[in-house]
CSV table of C-alpha atoms and ligand atoms in Angstrom, one decimal:
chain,number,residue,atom,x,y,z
A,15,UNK,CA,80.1,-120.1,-9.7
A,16,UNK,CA,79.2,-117.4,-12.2
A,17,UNK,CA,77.2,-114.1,-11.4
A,18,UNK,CA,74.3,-113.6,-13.8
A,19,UNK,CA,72.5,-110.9,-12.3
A,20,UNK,CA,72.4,-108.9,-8.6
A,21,UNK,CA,72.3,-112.0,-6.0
A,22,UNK,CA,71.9,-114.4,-9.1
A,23,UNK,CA,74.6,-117.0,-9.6
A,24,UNK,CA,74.9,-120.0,-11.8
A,25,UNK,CA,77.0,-122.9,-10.2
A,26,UNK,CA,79.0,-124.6,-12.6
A,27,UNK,CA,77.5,-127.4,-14.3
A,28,UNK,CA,79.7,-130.2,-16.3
A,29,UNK,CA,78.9,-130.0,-19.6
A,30,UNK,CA,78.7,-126.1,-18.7
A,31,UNK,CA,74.6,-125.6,-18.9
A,32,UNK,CA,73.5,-129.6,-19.3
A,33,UNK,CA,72.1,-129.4,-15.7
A,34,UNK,CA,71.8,-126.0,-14.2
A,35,UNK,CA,71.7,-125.1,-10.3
A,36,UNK,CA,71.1,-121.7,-9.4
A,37,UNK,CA,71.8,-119.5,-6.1
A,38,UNK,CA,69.2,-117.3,-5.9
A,39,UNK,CA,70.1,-114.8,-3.2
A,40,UNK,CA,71.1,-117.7,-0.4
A,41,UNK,CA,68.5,-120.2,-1.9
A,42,UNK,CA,69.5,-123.0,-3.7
A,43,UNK,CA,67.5,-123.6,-6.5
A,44,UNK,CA,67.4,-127.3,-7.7
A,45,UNK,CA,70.2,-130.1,-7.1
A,46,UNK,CA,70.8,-131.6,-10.2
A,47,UNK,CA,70.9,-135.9,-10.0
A,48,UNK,CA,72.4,-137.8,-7.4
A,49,UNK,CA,75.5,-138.1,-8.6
A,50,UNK,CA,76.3,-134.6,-8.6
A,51,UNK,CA,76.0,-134.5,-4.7
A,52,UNK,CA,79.5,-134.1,-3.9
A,53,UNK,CA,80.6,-131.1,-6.6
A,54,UNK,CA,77.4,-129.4,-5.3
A,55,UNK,CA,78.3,-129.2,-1.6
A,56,UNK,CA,81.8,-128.5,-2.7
A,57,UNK,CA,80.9,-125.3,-4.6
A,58,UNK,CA,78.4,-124.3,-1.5
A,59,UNK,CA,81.3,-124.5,0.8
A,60,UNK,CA,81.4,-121.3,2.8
A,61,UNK,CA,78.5,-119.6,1.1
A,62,UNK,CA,75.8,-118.4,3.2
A,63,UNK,CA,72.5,-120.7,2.1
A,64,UNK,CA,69.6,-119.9,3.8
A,65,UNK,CA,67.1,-122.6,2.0
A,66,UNK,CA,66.8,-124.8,-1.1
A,67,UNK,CA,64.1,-124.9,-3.1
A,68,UNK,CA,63.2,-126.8,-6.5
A,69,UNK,CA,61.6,-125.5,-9.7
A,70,UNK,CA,60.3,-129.4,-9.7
A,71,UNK,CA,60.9,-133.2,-8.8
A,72,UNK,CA,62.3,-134.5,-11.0
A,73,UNK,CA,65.5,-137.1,-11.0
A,74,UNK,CA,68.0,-134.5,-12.4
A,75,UNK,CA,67.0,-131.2,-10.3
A,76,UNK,CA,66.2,-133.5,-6.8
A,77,UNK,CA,69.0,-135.4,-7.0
A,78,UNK,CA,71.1,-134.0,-4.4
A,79,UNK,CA,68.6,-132.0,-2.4
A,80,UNK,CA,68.8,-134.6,0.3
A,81,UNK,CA,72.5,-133.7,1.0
A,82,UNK,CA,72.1,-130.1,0.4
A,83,UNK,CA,69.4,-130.0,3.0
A,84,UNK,CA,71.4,-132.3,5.6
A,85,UNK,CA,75.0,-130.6,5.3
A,86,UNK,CA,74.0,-127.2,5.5
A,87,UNK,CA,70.6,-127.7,7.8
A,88,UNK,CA,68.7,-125.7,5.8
A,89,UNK,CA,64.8,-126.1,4.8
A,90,UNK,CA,63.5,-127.9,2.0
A,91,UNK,CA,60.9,-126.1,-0.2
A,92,UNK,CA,58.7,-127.8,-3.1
A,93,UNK,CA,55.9,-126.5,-5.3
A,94,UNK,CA,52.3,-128.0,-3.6
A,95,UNK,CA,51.7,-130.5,-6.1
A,96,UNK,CA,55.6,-131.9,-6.1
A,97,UNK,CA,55.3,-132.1,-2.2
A,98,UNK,CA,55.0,-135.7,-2.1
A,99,UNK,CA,57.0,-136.8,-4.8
A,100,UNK,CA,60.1,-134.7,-3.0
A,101,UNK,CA,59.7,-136.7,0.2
A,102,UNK,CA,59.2,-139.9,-1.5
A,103,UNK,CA,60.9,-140.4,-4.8
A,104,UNK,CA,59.2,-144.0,-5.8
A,105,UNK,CA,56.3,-141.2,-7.2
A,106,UNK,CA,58.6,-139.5,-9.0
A,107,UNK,CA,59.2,-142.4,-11.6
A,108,UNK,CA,55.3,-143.5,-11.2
A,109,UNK,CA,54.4,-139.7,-12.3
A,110,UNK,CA,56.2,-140.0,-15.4
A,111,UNK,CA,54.9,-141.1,-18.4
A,112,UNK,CA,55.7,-145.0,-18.9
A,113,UNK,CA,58.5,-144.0,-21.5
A,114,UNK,CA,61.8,-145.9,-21.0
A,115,UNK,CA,63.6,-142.7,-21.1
A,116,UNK,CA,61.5,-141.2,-18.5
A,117,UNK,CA,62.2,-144.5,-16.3
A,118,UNK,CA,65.7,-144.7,-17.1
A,119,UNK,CA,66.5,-141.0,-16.0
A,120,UNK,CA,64.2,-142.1,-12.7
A,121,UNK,CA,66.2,-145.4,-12.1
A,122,UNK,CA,69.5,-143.5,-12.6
A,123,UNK,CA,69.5,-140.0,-11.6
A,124,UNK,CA,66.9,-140.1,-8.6
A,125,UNK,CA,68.4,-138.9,-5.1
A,126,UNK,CA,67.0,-139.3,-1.7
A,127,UNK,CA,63.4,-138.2,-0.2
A,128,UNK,CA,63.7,-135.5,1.9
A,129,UNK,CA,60.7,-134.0,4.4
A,130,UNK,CA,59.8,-130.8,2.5
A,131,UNK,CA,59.5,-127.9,5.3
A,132,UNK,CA,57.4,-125.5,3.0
A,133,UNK,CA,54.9,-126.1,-0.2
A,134,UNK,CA,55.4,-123.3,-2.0
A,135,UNK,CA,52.2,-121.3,-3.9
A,136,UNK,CA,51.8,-118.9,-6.4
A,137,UNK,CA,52.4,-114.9,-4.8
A,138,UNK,CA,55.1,-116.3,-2.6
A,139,UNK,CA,58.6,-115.5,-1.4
A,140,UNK,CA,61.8,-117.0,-2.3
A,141,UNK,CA,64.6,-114.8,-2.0
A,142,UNK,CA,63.8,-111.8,-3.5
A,143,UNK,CA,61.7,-113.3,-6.4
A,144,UNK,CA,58.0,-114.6,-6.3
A,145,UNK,CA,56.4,-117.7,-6.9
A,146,UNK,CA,54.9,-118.6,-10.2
A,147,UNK,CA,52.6,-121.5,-10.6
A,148,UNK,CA,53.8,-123.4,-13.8
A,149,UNK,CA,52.3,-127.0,-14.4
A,150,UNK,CA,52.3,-129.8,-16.7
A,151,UNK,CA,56.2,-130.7,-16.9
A,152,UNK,CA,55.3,-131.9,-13.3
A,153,UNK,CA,52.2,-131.2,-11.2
A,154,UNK,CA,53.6,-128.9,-9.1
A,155,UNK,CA,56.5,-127.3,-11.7
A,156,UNK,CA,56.6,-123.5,-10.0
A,157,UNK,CA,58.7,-120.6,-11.6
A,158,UNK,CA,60.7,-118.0,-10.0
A,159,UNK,CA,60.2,-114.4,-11.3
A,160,UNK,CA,61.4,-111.3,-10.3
A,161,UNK,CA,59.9,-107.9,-11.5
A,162,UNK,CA,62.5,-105.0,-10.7
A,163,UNK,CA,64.8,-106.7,-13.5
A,164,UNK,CA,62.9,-109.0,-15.1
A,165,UNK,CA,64.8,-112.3,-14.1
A,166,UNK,CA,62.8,-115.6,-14.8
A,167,UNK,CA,64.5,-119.1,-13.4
A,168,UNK,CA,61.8,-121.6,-15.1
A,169,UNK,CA,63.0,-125.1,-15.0
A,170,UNK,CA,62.2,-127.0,-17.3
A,171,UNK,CA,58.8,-125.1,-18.8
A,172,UNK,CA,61.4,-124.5,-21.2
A,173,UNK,CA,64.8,-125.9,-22.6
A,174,UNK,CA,66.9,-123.8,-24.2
A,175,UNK,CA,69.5,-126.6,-25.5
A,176,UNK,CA,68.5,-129.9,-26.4
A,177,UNK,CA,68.9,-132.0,-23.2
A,178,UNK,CA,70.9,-134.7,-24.9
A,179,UNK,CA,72.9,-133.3,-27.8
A,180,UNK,CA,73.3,-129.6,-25.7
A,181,UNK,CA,72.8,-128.2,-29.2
A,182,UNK,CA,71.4,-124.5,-28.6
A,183,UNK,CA,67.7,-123.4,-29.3
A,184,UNK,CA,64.9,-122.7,-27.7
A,185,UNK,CA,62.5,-125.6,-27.6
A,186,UNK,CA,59.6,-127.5,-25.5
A,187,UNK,CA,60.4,-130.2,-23.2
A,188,UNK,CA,60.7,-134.2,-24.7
A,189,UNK,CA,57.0,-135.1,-24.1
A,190,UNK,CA,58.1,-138.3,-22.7
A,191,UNK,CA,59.3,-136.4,-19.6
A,192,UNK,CA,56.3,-134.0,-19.1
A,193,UNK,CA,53.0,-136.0,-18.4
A,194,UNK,CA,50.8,-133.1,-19.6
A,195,UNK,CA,52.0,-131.2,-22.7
A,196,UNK,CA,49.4,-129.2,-23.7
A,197,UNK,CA,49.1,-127.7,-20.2
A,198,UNK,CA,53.0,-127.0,-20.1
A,199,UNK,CA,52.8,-124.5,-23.1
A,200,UNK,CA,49.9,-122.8,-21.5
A,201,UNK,CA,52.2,-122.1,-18.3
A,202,UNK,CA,54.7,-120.9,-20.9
A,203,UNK,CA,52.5,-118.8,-22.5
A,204,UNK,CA,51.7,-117.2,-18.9
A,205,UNK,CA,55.5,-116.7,-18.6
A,206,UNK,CA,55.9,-115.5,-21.5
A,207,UNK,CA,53.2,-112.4,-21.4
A,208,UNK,CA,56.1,-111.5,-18.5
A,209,UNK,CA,58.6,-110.3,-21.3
A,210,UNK,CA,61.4,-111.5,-19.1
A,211,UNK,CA,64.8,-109.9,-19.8
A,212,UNK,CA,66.9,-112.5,-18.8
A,213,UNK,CA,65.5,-116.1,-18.7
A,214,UNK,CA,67.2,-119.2,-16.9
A,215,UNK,CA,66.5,-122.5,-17.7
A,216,UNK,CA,66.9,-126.0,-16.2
A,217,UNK,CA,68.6,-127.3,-19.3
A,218,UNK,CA,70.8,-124.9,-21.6
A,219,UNK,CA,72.0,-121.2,-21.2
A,220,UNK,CA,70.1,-118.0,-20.5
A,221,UNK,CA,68.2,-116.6,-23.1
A,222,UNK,CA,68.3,-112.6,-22.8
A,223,UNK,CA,66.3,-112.1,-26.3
A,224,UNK,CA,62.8,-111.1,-25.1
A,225,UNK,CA,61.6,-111.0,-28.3
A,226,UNK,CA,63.1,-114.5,-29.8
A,227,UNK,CA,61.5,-115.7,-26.1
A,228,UNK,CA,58.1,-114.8,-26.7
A,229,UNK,CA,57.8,-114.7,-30.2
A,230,UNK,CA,59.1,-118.6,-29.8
A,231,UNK,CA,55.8,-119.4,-27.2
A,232,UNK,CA,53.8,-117.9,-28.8
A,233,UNK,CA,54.3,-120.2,-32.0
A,234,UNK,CA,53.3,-123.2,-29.8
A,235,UNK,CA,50.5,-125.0,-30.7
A,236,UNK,CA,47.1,-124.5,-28.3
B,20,ZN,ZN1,65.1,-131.4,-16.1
């Protein structure tokens, strides 16, 4: 587990960055796919956790949520909108659009519903960082942002690698995962008038060029 900022840590993904899991304080933020259960709970061993909470439902950051939340007893907590598909992951692949990669990654990478304790709003608070209302990758696709030092975790509003290749760069998410596109950048563009300092990603490594962040969003098209 690597330290990225205070009470930030990255836990160590394989590829390093493909499929990132955060601690955020003693929240867990997402739980990669399914198959990652095991090395998850391994690295969580002896750590204080508190709560885990997702950025979004999707197969590859709900994956192992369902173990996280049973080994360590701790509360489940999903954006409003992703509520449902959380509990019961059949939605998860009926949200998507009807792409075969979209319904390959569901088939494969989906973990177990779990009952979600708390839907989580815009204004709230999760660890010591706020909620941040961020559709269009999924319905309910929140951020987490926090002010004092300008630390953004924002799933998968962003990539900052290509998700297959891992090749570097800031870019938008493959539409074929993200059933509305056009409402995705505009969430961007509300993170991005933010100027976060250091920006954390569901897939690729943190970004702590403000500039090269905003300047990219704000070179999306409408
Ligand atoms: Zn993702």
């Amino acid at each position: 587990m690597k330290q990225l900022a205070d009470g930030v840590w990255q836990l160590a993904g394989f590829p390093p960055n493909a499929i990132n899991v955060f601690l955020l304080d003693a929240v867990l933020i997402d739980a990669s796919t399914r198959c990652s259960a095991r090395k998850i709970l391994k690295e969580l061993e002896g750590r204080p956790l508190s709560a885990h909470a997702l950025t979004h439902a999707h197969p590859d950051h709900q994956g192992a949520s369902h173990a996280v939340c049973e080994r360590f007893g701790v509360p489940f907590w999903v954006g409003e909108q992703d509520a449902e598909a959380a509990e019961n992951p059949k939605l998860i692949g009926e949200r998507q659009p009807d792409h075969f990669m979209a319904q390959l990654f569901a088939k494969t990478m989906t973990g177990p519903g779990h009952h979600v304790d708390r839907r989580l709003h815009e204004g709230d608070d999760v660890a010591s960082f706020k909620v941040i209302d961020v559709p269009g990758h999924s319905a309910g696709h929140v951020a987490f942002w926090r002010e004092s030092d300008g630390v953004l975790v924002l799933g998968d509003v962003l990539n900052s690698a290509d998700v297959y290749t891992l090749i570097p760069g800031l870019r938008t998410p493959k539409d074929y995962f993200t059933p509305d596109p056009a409402e995705n950048r505009r969430s961007a563009r509300k993170l991005a008038l933010l100027e976060p300092k250091l920006v954390l990603f569901g897939h690729g490594p943190p970004v702590t060029d403000t500039k090269k962040f905003v300047d990219f969003v704000n070179g999306l098209p409408d």
